[in-house]
Amino acid sequence: MTTATIAGSQVELNDEGFFEDPEQWTEDMVPELAANEDIHELDDKHWQVIRFMRQEYFANGTGPTVRALGKTSGVSVKELYQLFPKGPAKIAARIAGIPKPKGCI
Amino acid sequence: MDLSTHKVSIIVSQGSLEGIYPALIMANGARAEGMEANLFFTFFGLDAVHRQRHEHIKMSTVGNPGLHMATWAGGLPGVSSVMTHYMERKMEALDIPSIPEFIEMISDTGAGLYACQATVDLFGLTKDDLIEQVEGIITVGDFYEMAVDGHIIYT
């Protein structure tokens, strides 16, 4: 576990860079968290996915996998990979301040 | 860990349900981690991307000790279809996509789908017999060039 300063606030991250406590996350951290993932311009679709990740996490206890995102977030699998080329569910979870989504498919 | 600089090339050589799904899950999972992934369909594995056959992939009920049923029973007419149907129902309950849907999704993730030239020749097929997501029919040499510096998984 490491402590990082994001948008002026101290947050705890696990070894893979996911938030230990999703409650420490605030929306103003998103641009900096995204930049850490090589995403320097955030459009509405990015935000849609990030907010959806959090909503699903708080409803189900885990964030959605790419397949679940593609089916339910309103953003297609193809678009998801354009928005988050290094793995949509994994990267969006990091930016959304939630743990890595569980699931094989 | 950043896996986006890693690459995996997965060979699908079997045409059974249990032969195809693991390869698809491995490819989809690799892309979900940000890795580059390519699928190479060879021999009976080519059925997974065959326009007429990919919706009718069956579970192997003969010579499959994992099913824990008598070998003679597995060979009875209709048993393979019934077992396949049973497995598909269980998968549907877990929201595991069908093979055609899964392959379309994997293609959408940006993974490459390729057919084996030798198999296409052997079975007398053309690109038109294969689903549109297949990017090309390639030789074993092309495959190795594509796979260089990555991992190769044979299923």
PDB file of C-alpha atoms in Angstrom:
ATOM      1  CA  MET A   1       0.000   0.000   0.000  1.00  0.00           C
ATOM      2  CA  THR A   2       1.218   3.488  -0.792  1.00  0.00           C
ATOM      3  CA  THR A   3       0.008   6.965  -0.009  1.00  0.00           C
ATOM      4  CA  ALA A   4      -0.317   9.347  -2.940  1.00  0.00           C
ATOM      5  CA  THR A   5      -1.363  12.954  -3.238  1.00  0.00           C
ATOM      6  CA  ILE A   6      -4.044  13.429  -5.867  1.00  0.00           C
ATOM      7  CA  ALA A   7      -5.532  16.888  -6.500  1.00  0.00           C
ATOM      8  CA  GLY A   8      -4.064  18.045  -3.200  1.00  0.00           C
ATOM      9  CA  SER A   9      -5.582  15.245  -1.104  1.00  0.00           C
ATOM     10  CA  GLN A  10      -3.846  12.233   0.363  1.00  0.00           C
ATOM     11  CA  VAL A  11      -5.256   8.875  -0.761  1.00  0.00           C
ATOM     12  CA  GLU A  12      -4.245   5.278  -0.127  1.00  0.00           C
ATOM     13  CA  LEU A  13      -3.572   3.092  -3.141  1.00  0.00           C
ATOM     14  CA  ASN A  14      -2.853  -0.632  -3.290  1.00  0.00           C
ATOM     15  CA  ASP A  15       0.190  -2.109  -5.064  1.00  0.00           C
ATOM     16  CA  GLU A  16      -1.675  -2.067  -8.404  1.00  0.00           C
ATOM     17  CA  GLY A  17      -2.718   1.567  -8.065  1.00  0.00           C
ATOM     18  CA  PHE A  18      -6.370   0.993  -7.111  1.00  0.00           C
ATOM     19  CA  PHE A  19      -7.976   3.006  -4.293  1.00  0.00           C
ATOM     20  CA  GLU A  20      -8.047   1.202  -0.953  1.00  0.00           C
ATOM     21  CA  ASP A  21     -11.029   3.280   0.093  1.00  0.00           C
ATOM     22  CA  PRO A  22     -13.399   4.472  -2.670  1.00  0.00           C
ATOM     23  CA  GLU A  23     -14.759   7.082  -0.226  1.00  0.00           C
ATOM     24  CA  GLN A  24     -11.457   8.963  -0.476  1.00  0.00           C
ATOM     25  CA  TRP A  25     -12.167   9.659  -4.159  1.00  0.00           C
ATOM     26  CA  THR A  26     -13.630  12.921  -5.423  1.00  0.00           C
ATOM     27  CA  GLU A  27     -14.499  13.972  -8.961  1.00  0.00           C
ATOM     28  CA  ASP A  28     -11.840  16.680  -9.029  1.00  0.00           C
ATOM     29  CA  MET A  29      -9.189  13.924  -8.844  1.00  0.00           C
ATOM     30  CA  VAL A  30     -10.274  12.458 -12.192  1.00  0.00           C
ATOM     31  CA  PRO A  31      -8.120  14.570 -14.564  1.00  0.00           C
ATOM     32  CA  GLU A  32      -4.971  13.747 -12.596  1.00  0.00           C
ATOM     33  CA  LEU A  33      -5.853  10.044 -12.222  1.00  0.00           C
ATOM     34  CA  ALA A  34      -6.596   9.866 -15.957  1.00  0.00           C
ATOM     35  CA  ALA A  35      -3.322  11.599 -16.831  1.00  0.00           C
ATOM     36  CA  ASN A  36      -1.518   8.926 -14.788  1.00  0.00           C
ATOM     37  CA  GLU A  37      -3.083   6.411 -17.207  1.00  0.00           C
ATOM     38  CA  ASP A  38      -1.955   8.364 -20.286  1.00  0.00           C
ATOM     39  CA  ILE A  39      -5.448   9.738 -20.873  1.00  0.00           C
ATOM     40  CA  HIS A  40      -5.025  13.485 -21.247  1.00  0.00           C
ATOM     41  CA  GLU A  41      -8.362  14.496 -22.684  1.00  0.00           C
ATOM     42  CA  LEU A  42     -11.581  13.418 -21.037  1.00  0.00           C
ATOM     43  CA  ASP A  43     -14.799  13.605 -23.009  1.00  0.00           C
ATOM     44  CA  ASP A  44     -18.402  12.905 -21.996  1.00  0.00           C
ATOM     45  CA  LYS A  45     -18.069   9.200 -22.763  1.00  0.00           C
ATOM     46  CA  HIS A  46     -15.100   8.868 -20.377  1.00  0.00           C
ATOM     47  CA  TRP A  47     -17.167  10.497 -17.652  1.00  0.00           C
ATOM     48  CA  GLN A  48     -20.152   8.318 -18.448  1.00  0.00           C
ATOM     49  CA  VAL A  49     -18.027   5.186 -17.956  1.00  0.00           C
ATOM     50  CA  ILE A  50     -16.281   6.495 -14.821  1.00  0.00           C
ATOM     51  CA  ARG A  51     -19.574   7.421 -13.133  1.00  0.00           C
ATOM     52  CA  PHE A  52     -21.114   4.114 -14.205  1.00  0.00           C
ATOM     53  CA  MET A  53     -18.182   2.193 -12.673  1.00  0.00           C
ATOM     54  CA  ARG A  54     -18.777   3.844  -9.309  1.00  0.00           C
ATOM     55  CA  GLN A  55     -22.524   3.416  -9.480  1.00  0.00           C
ATOM     56  CA  GLU A  56     -22.120  -0.319 -10.173  1.00  0.00           C
ATOM     57  CA  TYR A  57     -19.480  -0.726  -7.499  1.00  0.00           C
ATOM     58  CA  PHE A  58     -21.672   0.796  -4.811  1.00  0.00           C
ATOM     59  CA  ALA A  59     -24.693  -1.215  -6.005  1.00  0.00           C
ATOM     60  CA  ASN A  60     -22.975  -4.600  -6.399  1.00  0.00           C
ATOM     61  CA  GLY A  61     -19.734  -4.502  -4.426  1.00  0.00           C
ATOM     62  CA  THR A  62     -17.604  -4.883  -7.549  1.00  0.00           C
ATOM     63  CA  GLY A  63     -17.128  -2.845 -10.697  1.00  0.00           C
ATOM     64  CA  PRO A  64     -18.330  -4.299 -14.024  1.00  0.00           C
ATOM     65  CA  THR A  65     -16.135  -6.285 -16.418  1.00  0.00           C
ATOM     66  CA  VAL A  66     -15.673  -5.095 -20.004  1.00  0.00           C
ATOM     67  CA  ARG A  67     -18.537  -7.316 -21.196  1.00  0.00           C
ATOM     68  CA  ALA A  68     -20.874  -5.972 -18.522  1.00  0.00           C
ATOM     69  CA  LEU A  69     -19.792  -2.414 -19.351  1.00  0.00           C
ATOM     70  CA  GLY A  70     -20.455  -3.008 -23.043  1.00  0.00           C
ATOM     71  CA  LYS A  71     -23.929  -4.344 -22.307  1.00  0.00           C
ATOM     72  CA  THR A  72     -25.088  -1.863 -19.696  1.00  0.00           C
ATOM     73  CA  SER A  73     -23.089   1.386 -19.690  1.00  0.00           C
ATOM     74  CA  GLY A  74     -24.397   2.661 -23.019  1.00  0.00           C
ATOM     75  CA  VAL A  75     -20.870   2.627 -24.473  1.00  0.00           C
ATOM     76  CA  SER A  76     -19.986  -0.221 -26.889  1.00  0.00           C
ATOM     77  CA  VAL A  77     -17.022  -2.552 -26.401  1.00  0.00           C
ATOM     78  CA  LYS A  78     -15.308  -1.035 -29.433  1.00  0.00           C
ATOM     79  CA  GLU A  79     -15.692   2.493 -28.041  1.00  0.00           C
ATOM     80  CA  LEU A  80     -14.601   1.377 -24.577  1.00  0.00           C
ATOM     81  CA  TYR A  81     -11.252   0.259 -25.971  1.00  0.00           C
ATOM     82  CA  GLN A  82     -10.897   3.535 -27.858  1.00  0.00           C
ATOM     83  CA  LEU A  83     -11.534   5.471 -24.637  1.00  0.00           C
ATOM     84  CA  PHE A  84      -9.360   3.251 -22.430  1.00  0.00           C
ATOM     85  CA  PRO A  85      -6.892   1.447 -24.723  1.00  0.00           C
ATOM     86  CA  LYS A  86      -5.007  -0.230 -21.886  1.00  0.00           C
ATOM     87  CA  GLY A  87      -8.072  -2.127 -20.658  1.00  0.00           C
ATOM     88  CA  PRO A  88     -11.423  -0.355 -20.135  1.00  0.00           C
ATOM     89  CA  ALA A  89     -12.663  -1.960 -16.914  1.00  0.00           C
ATOM     90  CA  LYS A  90      -9.258  -1.971 -15.235  1.00  0.00           C
ATOM     91  CA  ILE A  91      -8.225   1.567 -16.170  1.00  0.00           C
ATOM     92  CA  ALA A  92     -11.683   3.086 -15.618  1.00  0.00           C
ATOM     93  CA  ALA A  93     -11.768   1.447 -12.170  1.00  0.00           C
ATOM     94  CA  ARG A  94      -8.439   3.068 -11.280  1.00  0.00           C
ATOM     95  CA  ILE A  95      -9.675   6.463 -12.429  1.00  0.00           C
ATOM     96  CA  ALA A  96     -13.035   5.950 -10.692  1.00  0.00           C
ATOM     97  CA  GLY A  97     -11.342   5.157  -7.392  1.00  0.00           C
ATOM     98  CA  ILE A  98     -12.766   1.665  -6.990  1.00  0.00           C
ATOM     99  CA  PRO A  99     -11.086  -1.763  -6.684  1.00  0.00           C
ATOM    100  CA  LYS A 100     -10.193  -3.808  -9.753  1.00  0.00           C
ATOM    101  CA  PRO A 101     -13.371  -5.457 -11.094  1.00  0.00           C
ATOM    102  CA  LYS A 102     -13.619  -9.179 -10.446  1.00  0.00           C
ATOM    103  CA  GLY A 103     -14.704 -11.581 -13.174  1.00  0.00           C
ATOM    104  CA  CYS A 104     -13.209 -13.595 -15.982  1.00  0.00           C
ATOM    105  CA  ILE A 105     -15.455 -12.544 -18.866  1.00  0.00           C
TER     106      ILE A 105
ATOM    107  CA  MET B   1       1.300  -3.763 -13.319  1.00  0.00           C
ATOM    108  CA  ASP B   2       1.210  -2.358 -16.830  1.00  0.00           C
ATOM    109  CA  LEU B   3       0.654  -5.267 -19.182  1.00  0.00           C
ATOM    110  CA  SER B   4       0.099  -3.118 -22.264  1.00  0.00           C
ATOM    111  CA  THR B   5       3.550  -3.906 -23.610  1.00  0.00           C
ATOM    112  CA  HIS B   6       2.873  -7.651 -23.425  1.00  0.00           C
ATOM    113  CA  LYS B   7       1.495  -9.830 -26.176  1.00  0.00           C
ATOM    114  CA  VAL B   8      -0.153 -13.231 -26.357  1.00  0.00           C
ATOM    115  CA  SER B   9      -0.873 -15.385 -29.402  1.00  0.00           C
ATOM    116  CA  ILE B  10      -3.431 -18.113 -28.874  1.00  0.00           C
ATOM    117  CA  ILE B  11      -3.783 -21.137 -31.143  1.00  0.00           C
ATOM    118  CA  VAL B  12      -7.243 -22.731 -31.276  1.00  0.00           C
ATOM    119  CA  SER B  13      -6.925 -26.252 -32.678  1.00  0.00           C
ATOM    120  CA  GLN B  14     -10.065 -27.968 -31.403  1.00  0.00           C
ATOM    121  CA  GLY B  15     -13.632 -27.688 -32.622  1.00  0.00           C
ATOM    122  CA  SER B  16     -15.467 -28.671 -29.438  1.00  0.00           C
ATOM    123  CA  LEU B  17     -17.225 -26.330 -27.017  1.00  0.00           C
ATOM    124  CA  GLU B  18     -14.734 -27.116 -24.271  1.00  0.00           C
ATOM    125  CA  GLY B  19     -11.884 -26.761 -26.752  1.00  0.00           C
ATOM    126  CA  ILE B  20     -12.899 -23.285 -27.934  1.00  0.00           C
ATOM    127  CA  TYR B  21     -14.161 -21.451 -24.834  1.00  0.00           C
ATOM    128  CA  PRO B  22     -10.888 -21.471 -22.844  1.00  0.00           C
ATOM    129  CA  ALA B  23      -9.041 -19.866 -25.759  1.00  0.00           C
ATOM    130  CA  LEU B  24     -11.718 -17.181 -26.105  1.00  0.00           C
ATOM    131  CA  ILE B  25     -11.650 -16.440 -22.380  1.00  0.00           C
ATOM    132  CA  MET B  26      -7.845 -16.193 -22.440  1.00  0.00           C
ATOM    133  CA  ALA B  27      -7.917 -13.804 -25.429  1.00  0.00           C
ATOM    134  CA  ASN B  28     -10.677 -11.621 -23.997  1.00  0.00           C
ATOM    135  CA  GLY B  29      -8.951 -11.540 -20.615  1.00  0.00           C
ATOM    136  CA  ALA B  30      -5.659 -10.532 -22.196  1.00  0.00           C
ATOM    137  CA  ARG B  31      -7.299  -7.577 -23.930  1.00  0.00           C
ATOM    138  CA  ALA B  32      -9.066  -6.608 -20.698  1.00  0.00           C
ATOM    139  CA  GLU B  33      -5.605  -6.330 -19.116  1.00  0.00           C
ATOM    140  CA  GLY B  34      -4.486  -4.135 -21.977  1.00  0.00           C
ATOM    141  CA  MET B  35      -2.331  -6.816 -23.607  1.00  0.00           C
ATOM    142  CA  GLU B  36      -2.148  -7.335 -27.349  1.00  0.00           C
ATOM    143  CA  ALA B  37      -3.908 -10.590 -28.263  1.00  0.00           C
ATOM    144  CA  ASN B  38      -4.218 -12.589 -31.459  1.00  0.00           C
ATOM    145  CA  LEU B  39      -6.181 -15.765 -32.115  1.00  0.00           C
ATOM    146  CA  PHE B  40      -5.038 -18.271 -34.715  1.00  0.00           C
ATOM    147  CA  PHE B  41      -7.684 -20.829 -35.722  1.00  0.00           C
ATOM    148  CA  THR B  42      -6.320 -24.061 -37.091  1.00  0.00           C
ATOM    149  CA  PHE B  43      -7.677 -27.526 -37.926  1.00  0.00           C
ATOM    150  CA  PHE B  44     -11.053 -28.151 -36.289  1.00  0.00           C
ATOM    151  CA  GLY B  45     -10.645 -24.956 -34.313  1.00  0.00           C
ATOM    152  CA  LEU B  46     -11.525 -23.220 -37.568  1.00  0.00           C
ATOM    153  CA  ASP B  47     -15.169 -24.175 -36.927  1.00  0.00           C
ATOM    154  CA  ALA B  48     -15.238 -21.384 -34.328  1.00  0.00           C
ATOM    155  CA  VAL B  49     -15.032 -18.828 -37.152  1.00  0.00           C
ATOM    156  CA  HIS B  50     -16.841 -20.833 -39.850  1.00  0.00           C
ATOM    157  CA  ARG B  51     -19.967 -18.978 -40.968  1.00  0.00           C
ATOM    158  CA  GLN B  52     -22.162 -22.078 -41.087  1.00  0.00           C
ATOM    159  CA  ARG B  53     -20.697 -23.935 -38.146  1.00  0.00           C
ATOM    160  CA  HIS B  54     -19.860 -21.467 -35.392  1.00  0.00           C
ATOM    161  CA  GLU B  55     -23.428 -21.444 -34.099  1.00  0.00           C
ATOM    162  CA  HIS B  56     -23.453 -25.225 -33.814  1.00  0.00           C
ATOM    163  CA  ILE B  57     -20.357 -26.016 -31.758  1.00  0.00           C
ATOM    164  CA  LYS B  58     -20.948 -29.088 -29.601  1.00  0.00           C
ATOM    165  CA  MET B  59     -19.482 -30.433 -26.426  1.00  0.00           C
ATOM    166  CA  SER B  60     -17.481 -33.603 -26.826  1.00  0.00           C
ATOM    167  CA  THR B  61     -19.227 -36.431 -24.977  1.00  0.00           C
ATOM    168  CA  VAL B  62     -17.111 -39.327 -26.279  1.00  0.00           C
ATOM    169  CA  GLY B  63     -13.708 -39.858 -24.716  1.00  0.00           C
ATOM    170  CA  ASN B  64     -14.283 -37.063 -22.218  1.00  0.00           C
ATOM    171  CA  PRO B  65     -13.654 -38.511 -18.743  1.00  0.00           C
ATOM    172  CA  GLY B  66     -14.414 -35.117 -17.174  1.00  0.00           C
ATOM    173  CA  LEU B  67     -18.106 -35.727 -17.821  1.00  0.00           C
ATOM    174  CA  HIS B  68     -18.077 -38.762 -15.481  1.00  0.00           C
ATOM    175  CA  MET B  69     -20.421 -40.767 -17.631  1.00  0.00           C
ATOM    176  CA  ALA B  70     -19.979 -44.146 -19.311  1.00  0.00           C
ATOM    177  CA  THR B  71     -18.158 -43.899 -22.631  1.00  0.00           C
ATOM    178  CA  TRP B  72     -20.865 -45.896 -24.438  1.00  0.00           C
ATOM    179  CA  ALA B  73     -23.532 -43.484 -23.148  1.00  0.00           C
ATOM    180  CA  GLY B  74     -21.658 -40.501 -24.546  1.00  0.00           C
ATOM    181  CA  GLY B  75     -21.862 -42.019 -28.015  1.00  0.00           C
ATOM    182  CA  LEU B  76     -25.626 -42.493 -28.079  1.00  0.00           C
ATOM    183  CA  PRO B  77     -27.470 -40.375 -30.667  1.00  0.00           C
ATOM    184  CA  GLY B  78     -28.414 -36.970 -29.331  1.00  0.00           C
ATOM    185  CA  VAL B  79     -26.345 -37.120 -26.145  1.00  0.00           C
ATOM    186  CA  SER B  80     -23.835 -34.564 -27.371  1.00  0.00           C
ATOM    187  CA  SER B  81     -26.658 -32.163 -28.297  1.00  0.00           C
ATOM    188  CA  VAL B  82     -28.399 -32.598 -24.967  1.00  0.00           C
ATOM    189  CA  MET B  83     -25.205 -32.079 -22.969  1.00  0.00           C
ATOM    190  CA  THR B  84     -24.305 -29.050 -25.101  1.00  0.00           C
ATOM    191  CA  HIS B  85     -27.739 -27.565 -24.506  1.00  0.00           C
ATOM    192  CA  TYR B  86     -27.379 -28.185 -20.765  1.00  0.00           C
ATOM    193  CA  MET B  87     -23.975 -26.490 -20.693  1.00  0.00           C
ATOM    194  CA  GLU B  88     -25.220 -23.543 -22.760  1.00  0.00           C
ATOM    195  CA  ARG B  89     -28.087 -23.008 -20.310  1.00  0.00           C
ATOM    196  CA  LYS B  90     -25.648 -22.959 -17.392  1.00  0.00           C
ATOM    197  CA  MET B  91     -23.406 -20.511 -19.234  1.00  0.00           C
ATOM    198  CA  GLU B  92     -26.320 -18.265 -20.089  1.00  0.00           C
ATOM    199  CA  ALA B  93     -27.252 -18.122 -16.400  1.00  0.00           C
ATOM    200  CA  LEU B  94     -23.729 -16.867 -15.683  1.00  0.00           C
ATOM    201  CA  ASP B  95     -23.942 -14.376 -18.561  1.00  0.00           C
ATOM    202  CA  ILE B  96     -21.219 -16.126 -20.530  1.00  0.00           C
ATOM    203  CA  PRO B  97     -21.798 -15.192 -24.192  1.00  0.00           C
ATOM    204  CA  SER B  98     -22.419 -17.751 -26.927  1.00  0.00           C
ATOM    205  CA  ILE B  99     -19.437 -18.526 -29.173  1.00  0.00           C
ATOM    206  CA  PRO B 100     -20.566 -16.246 -32.072  1.00  0.00           C
ATOM    207  CA  GLU B 101     -21.303 -13.382 -29.688  1.00  0.00           C
ATOM    208  CA  PHE B 102     -18.054 -13.910 -27.784  1.00  0.00           C
ATOM    209  CA  ILE B 103     -15.983 -13.891 -30.976  1.00  0.00           C
ATOM    210  CA  GLU B 104     -17.658 -10.703 -32.168  1.00  0.00           C
ATOM    211  CA  MET B 105     -16.910  -9.093 -28.808  1.00  0.00           C
ATOM    212  CA  ILE B 106     -13.276 -10.231 -28.869  1.00  0.00           C
ATOM    213  CA  SER B 107     -12.909  -8.729 -32.320  1.00  0.00           C
ATOM    214  CA  ASP B 108     -14.382  -5.474 -30.965  1.00  0.00           C
ATOM    215  CA  THR B 109     -11.756  -5.448 -28.189  1.00  0.00           C
ATOM    216  CA  GLY B 110      -9.142  -5.102 -30.928  1.00  0.00           C
ATOM    217  CA  ALA B 111      -7.811  -8.666 -30.821  1.00  0.00           C
ATOM    218  CA  GLY B 112      -6.776 -10.093 -34.187  1.00  0.00           C
ATOM    219  CA  LEU B 113      -8.529 -13.173 -35.585  1.00  0.00           C
ATOM    220  CA  TYR B 114      -6.674 -15.246 -38.170  1.00  0.00           C
ATOM    221  CA  ALA B 115      -7.334 -18.493 -40.006  1.00  0.00           C
ATOM    222  CA  CYS B 116      -4.684 -21.079 -40.785  1.00  0.00           C
ATOM    223  CA  GLN B 117      -3.786 -21.269 -44.486  1.00  0.00           C
ATOM    224  CA  ALA B 118      -3.029 -25.022 -44.384  1.00  0.00           C
ATOM    225  CA  THR B 119      -6.410 -25.783 -42.825  1.00  0.00           C
ATOM    226  CA  VAL B 120      -8.316 -23.597 -45.267  1.00  0.00           C
ATOM    227  CA  ASP B 121      -6.576 -25.495 -48.119  1.00  0.00           C
ATOM    228  CA  LEU B 122      -7.157 -28.873 -46.488  1.00  0.00           C
ATOM    229  CA  PHE B 123     -10.877 -28.309 -45.985  1.00  0.00           C
ATOM    230  CA  GLY B 124     -11.306 -26.592 -49.365  1.00  0.00           C
ATOM    231  CA  LEU B 125     -12.539 -23.313 -47.862  1.00  0.00           C
ATOM    232  CA  THR B 126     -12.270 -19.682 -48.895  1.00  0.00           C
ATOM    233  CA  LYS B 127     -12.422 -16.433 -46.936  1.00  0.00           C
ATOM    234  CA  ASP B 128     -16.150 -16.269 -47.775  1.00  0.00           C
ATOM    235  CA  ASP B 129     -16.751 -19.367 -45.655  1.00  0.00           C
ATOM    236  CA  LEU B 130     -15.416 -17.528 -42.619  1.00  0.00           C
ATOM    237  CA  ILE B 131     -17.051 -14.829 -40.513  1.00  0.00           C
ATOM    238  CA  GLU B 132     -16.219 -11.227 -41.382  1.00  0.00           C
ATOM    239  CA  GLN B 133     -14.211 -10.702 -38.174  1.00  0.00           C
ATOM    240  CA  VAL B 134     -11.432 -12.938 -39.546  1.00  0.00           C
ATOM    241  CA  GLU B 135      -8.769 -10.482 -40.634  1.00  0.00           C
ATOM    242  CA  GLY B 136      -6.821 -12.836 -42.820  1.00  0.00           C
ATOM    243  CA  ILE B 137      -5.764 -16.323 -43.777  1.00  0.00           C
ATOM    244  CA  ILE B 138      -2.136 -16.643 -42.777  1.00  0.00           C
ATOM    245  CA  THR B 139       0.683 -19.171 -42.911  1.00  0.00           C
ATOM    246  CA  VAL B 140       2.517 -20.587 -39.937  1.00  0.00           C
ATOM    247  CA  GLY B 141       5.418 -18.288 -40.795  1.00  0.00           C
ATOM    248  CA  ASP B 142       3.137 -15.241 -40.679  1.00  0.00           C
ATOM    249  CA  PHE B 143       1.880 -16.472 -37.328  1.00  0.00           C
ATOM    250  CA  TYR B 144       5.373 -16.697 -35.841  1.00  0.00           C
ATOM    251  CA  GLU B 145       6.211 -13.244 -37.120  1.00  0.00           C
ATOM    252  CA  MET B 146       3.085 -11.922 -35.460  1.00  0.00           C
ATOM    253  CA  ALA B 147       3.821 -13.803 -32.241  1.00  0.00           C
ATOM    254  CA  VAL B 148       7.463 -12.816 -31.921  1.00  0.00           C
ATOM    255  CA  ASP B 149       8.524 -11.538 -28.489  1.00  0.00           C
ATOM    256  CA  GLY B 150       5.197 -12.542 -26.946  1.00  0.00           C
ATOM    257  CA  HIS B 151       3.743 -15.651 -25.371  1.00  0.00           C
ATOM    258  CA  ILE B 152       2.139 -18.453 -27.347  1.00  0.00           C
ATOM    259  CA  ILE B 153      -0.712 -20.490 -25.884  1.00  0.00           C
ATOM    260  CA  TYR B 154      -1.784 -23.673 -27.643  1.00  0.00           C
ATOM    261  CA  THR B 155      -5.266 -24.992 -26.928  1.00  0.00           C
TER     262      THR B 155
END
